[in-house]
Coordinates of N, CA and C in Angstrom, one line a residue:
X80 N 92.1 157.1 124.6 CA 91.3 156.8 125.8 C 90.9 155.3 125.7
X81 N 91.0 154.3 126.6 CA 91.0 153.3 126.8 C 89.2 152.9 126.8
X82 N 88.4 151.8 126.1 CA 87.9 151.5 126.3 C 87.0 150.5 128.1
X83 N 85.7 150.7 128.1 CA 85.7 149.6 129.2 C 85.2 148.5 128.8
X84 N 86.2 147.5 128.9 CA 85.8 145.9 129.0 C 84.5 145.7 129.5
X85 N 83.7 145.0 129.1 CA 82.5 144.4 129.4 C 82.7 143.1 129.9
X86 N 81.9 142.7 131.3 CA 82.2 141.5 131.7 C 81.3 140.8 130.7
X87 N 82.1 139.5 130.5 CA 81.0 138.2 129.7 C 80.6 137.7 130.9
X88 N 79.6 137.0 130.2 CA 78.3 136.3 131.6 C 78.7 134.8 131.0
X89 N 78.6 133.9 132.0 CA 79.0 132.6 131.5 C 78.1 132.3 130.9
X90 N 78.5 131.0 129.5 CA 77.7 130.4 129.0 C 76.8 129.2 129.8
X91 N 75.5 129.3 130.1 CA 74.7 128.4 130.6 C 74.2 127.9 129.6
X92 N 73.8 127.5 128.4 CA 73.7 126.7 127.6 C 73.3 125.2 128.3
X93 N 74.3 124.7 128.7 CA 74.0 123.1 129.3 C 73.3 123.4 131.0
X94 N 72.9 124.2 131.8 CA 72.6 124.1 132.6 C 71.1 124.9 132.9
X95 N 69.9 123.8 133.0 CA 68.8 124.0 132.8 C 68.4 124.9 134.1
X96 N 67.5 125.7 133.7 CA 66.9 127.3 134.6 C 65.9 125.9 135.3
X97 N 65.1 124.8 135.2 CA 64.5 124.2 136.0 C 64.8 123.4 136.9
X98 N 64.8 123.2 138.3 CA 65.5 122.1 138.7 C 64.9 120.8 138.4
X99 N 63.6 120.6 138.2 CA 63.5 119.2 138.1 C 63.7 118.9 136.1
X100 N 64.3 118.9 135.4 CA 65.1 118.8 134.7 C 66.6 118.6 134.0
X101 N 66.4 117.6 133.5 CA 67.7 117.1 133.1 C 67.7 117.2 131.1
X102 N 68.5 117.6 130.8 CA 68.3 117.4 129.1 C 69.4 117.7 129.1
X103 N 69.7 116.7 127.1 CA 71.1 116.9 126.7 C 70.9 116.8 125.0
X104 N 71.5 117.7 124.2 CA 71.4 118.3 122.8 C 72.1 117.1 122.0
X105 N 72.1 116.9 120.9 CA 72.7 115.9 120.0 C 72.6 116.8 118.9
X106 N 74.3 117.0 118.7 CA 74.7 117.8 117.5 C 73.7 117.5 116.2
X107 N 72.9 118.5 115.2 CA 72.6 117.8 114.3 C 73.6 117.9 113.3
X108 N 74.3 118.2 113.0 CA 75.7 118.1 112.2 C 77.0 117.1 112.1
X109 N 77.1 116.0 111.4 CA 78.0 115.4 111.9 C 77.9 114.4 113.0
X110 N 76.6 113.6 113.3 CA 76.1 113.2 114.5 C 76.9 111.8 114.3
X111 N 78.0 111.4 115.5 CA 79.0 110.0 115.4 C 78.4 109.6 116.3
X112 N 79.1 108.4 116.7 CA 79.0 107.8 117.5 C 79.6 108.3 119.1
X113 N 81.5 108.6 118.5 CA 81.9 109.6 119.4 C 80.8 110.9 119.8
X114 N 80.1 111.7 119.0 CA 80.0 113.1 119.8 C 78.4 112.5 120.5
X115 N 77.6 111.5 119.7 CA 76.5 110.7 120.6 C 77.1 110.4 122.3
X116 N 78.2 110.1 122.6 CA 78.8 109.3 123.6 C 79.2 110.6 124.2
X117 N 79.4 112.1 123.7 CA 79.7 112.7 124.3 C 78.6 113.3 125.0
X118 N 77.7 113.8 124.6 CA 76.5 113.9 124.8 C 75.8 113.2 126.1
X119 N 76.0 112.0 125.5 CA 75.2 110.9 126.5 C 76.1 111.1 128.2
X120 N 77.0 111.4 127.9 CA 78.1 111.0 128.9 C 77.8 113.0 129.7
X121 N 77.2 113.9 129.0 CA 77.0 114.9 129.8 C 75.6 114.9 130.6
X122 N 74.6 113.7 129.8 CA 73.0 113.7 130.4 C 73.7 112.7 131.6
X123 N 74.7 111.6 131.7 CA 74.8 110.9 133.1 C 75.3 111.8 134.4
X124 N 76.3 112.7 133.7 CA 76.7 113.1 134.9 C 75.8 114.3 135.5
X125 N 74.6 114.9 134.7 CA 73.6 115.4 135.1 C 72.5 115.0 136.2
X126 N 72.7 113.1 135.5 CA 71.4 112.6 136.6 C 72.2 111.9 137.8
X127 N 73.7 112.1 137.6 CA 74.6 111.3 138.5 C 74.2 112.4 139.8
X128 N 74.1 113.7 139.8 CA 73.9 114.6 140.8 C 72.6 114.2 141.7
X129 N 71.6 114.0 140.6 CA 70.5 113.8 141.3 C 70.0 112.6 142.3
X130 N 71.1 112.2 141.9 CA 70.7 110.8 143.1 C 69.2 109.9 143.3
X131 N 68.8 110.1 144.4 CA 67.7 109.1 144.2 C 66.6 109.8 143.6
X132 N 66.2 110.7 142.9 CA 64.9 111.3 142.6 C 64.6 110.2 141.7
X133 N 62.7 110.7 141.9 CA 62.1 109.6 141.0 C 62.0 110.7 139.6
X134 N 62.0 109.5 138.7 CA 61.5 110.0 137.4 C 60.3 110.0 136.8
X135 N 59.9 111.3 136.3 CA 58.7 111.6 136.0 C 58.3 110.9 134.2
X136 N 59.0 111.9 133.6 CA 59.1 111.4 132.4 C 60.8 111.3 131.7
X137 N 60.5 110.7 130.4 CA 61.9 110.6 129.5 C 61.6 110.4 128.1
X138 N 61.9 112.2 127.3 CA 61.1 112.3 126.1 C 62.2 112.3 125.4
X139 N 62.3 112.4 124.0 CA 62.7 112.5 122.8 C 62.7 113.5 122.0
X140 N 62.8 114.4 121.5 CA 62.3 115.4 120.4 C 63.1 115.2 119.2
X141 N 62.6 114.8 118.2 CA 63.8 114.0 117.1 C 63.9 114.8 116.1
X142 N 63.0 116.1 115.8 CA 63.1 117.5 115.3 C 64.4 118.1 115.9
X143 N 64.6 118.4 117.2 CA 65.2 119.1 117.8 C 66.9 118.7 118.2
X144 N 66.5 117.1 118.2 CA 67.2 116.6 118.9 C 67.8 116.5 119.9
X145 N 66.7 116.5 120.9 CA 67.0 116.8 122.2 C 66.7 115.7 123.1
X146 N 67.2 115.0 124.1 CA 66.4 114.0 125.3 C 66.3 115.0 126.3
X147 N 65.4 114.8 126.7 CA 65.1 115.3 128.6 C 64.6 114.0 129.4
X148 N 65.3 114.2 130.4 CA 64.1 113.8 131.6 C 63.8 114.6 132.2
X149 N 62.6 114.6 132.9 CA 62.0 115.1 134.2 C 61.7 114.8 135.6
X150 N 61.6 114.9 136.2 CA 61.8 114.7 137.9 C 60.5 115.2 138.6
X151 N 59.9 114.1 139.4 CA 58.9 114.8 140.2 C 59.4 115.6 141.4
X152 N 58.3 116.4 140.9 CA 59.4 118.0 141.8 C 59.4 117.6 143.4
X153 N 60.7 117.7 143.9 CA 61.1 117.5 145.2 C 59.8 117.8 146.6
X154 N 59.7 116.9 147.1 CA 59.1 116.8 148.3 C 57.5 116.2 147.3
X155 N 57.2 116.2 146.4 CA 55.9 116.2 146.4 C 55.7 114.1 146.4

């Protein structure tokens, strides 16, 4: 008897549940210059969407190693 396949659910990982958020991870393993640049190069094309929004803030977490920015939420 044949099993049923389970659909997989995409990985969202890089694509943040908030809209006025932008963030991008920095391997802590192995952290180059290349995979920094790779990284970096996924937070632009993130804010390349957003176009003209203003920016709220632009943090750091250097435990985590995470950047975000944030966005004042649309229309306000």
């Amino acid at each position: 008897m044949a099993t049923k396949k389970t659909k997989t659910e995409p990985n969202l990982l890089a694509t943040p549940k908030n809209p006025n958020l932008c963030f991008v991870l920095f391997p802590s393993a192995h952290l180059t210059a290349s995979s920094a640049a790779v990284s970096l190069r996924s937070l632009y094309l993130q804010l390349e969407r957003e176009g003209d929004r203003v920016i709220e803030s632009i943090q750091y977490d250097e435990a985590a190693r995470r950047l975000e920015i944030k966005f004042e939420p649309k229309g306000a």
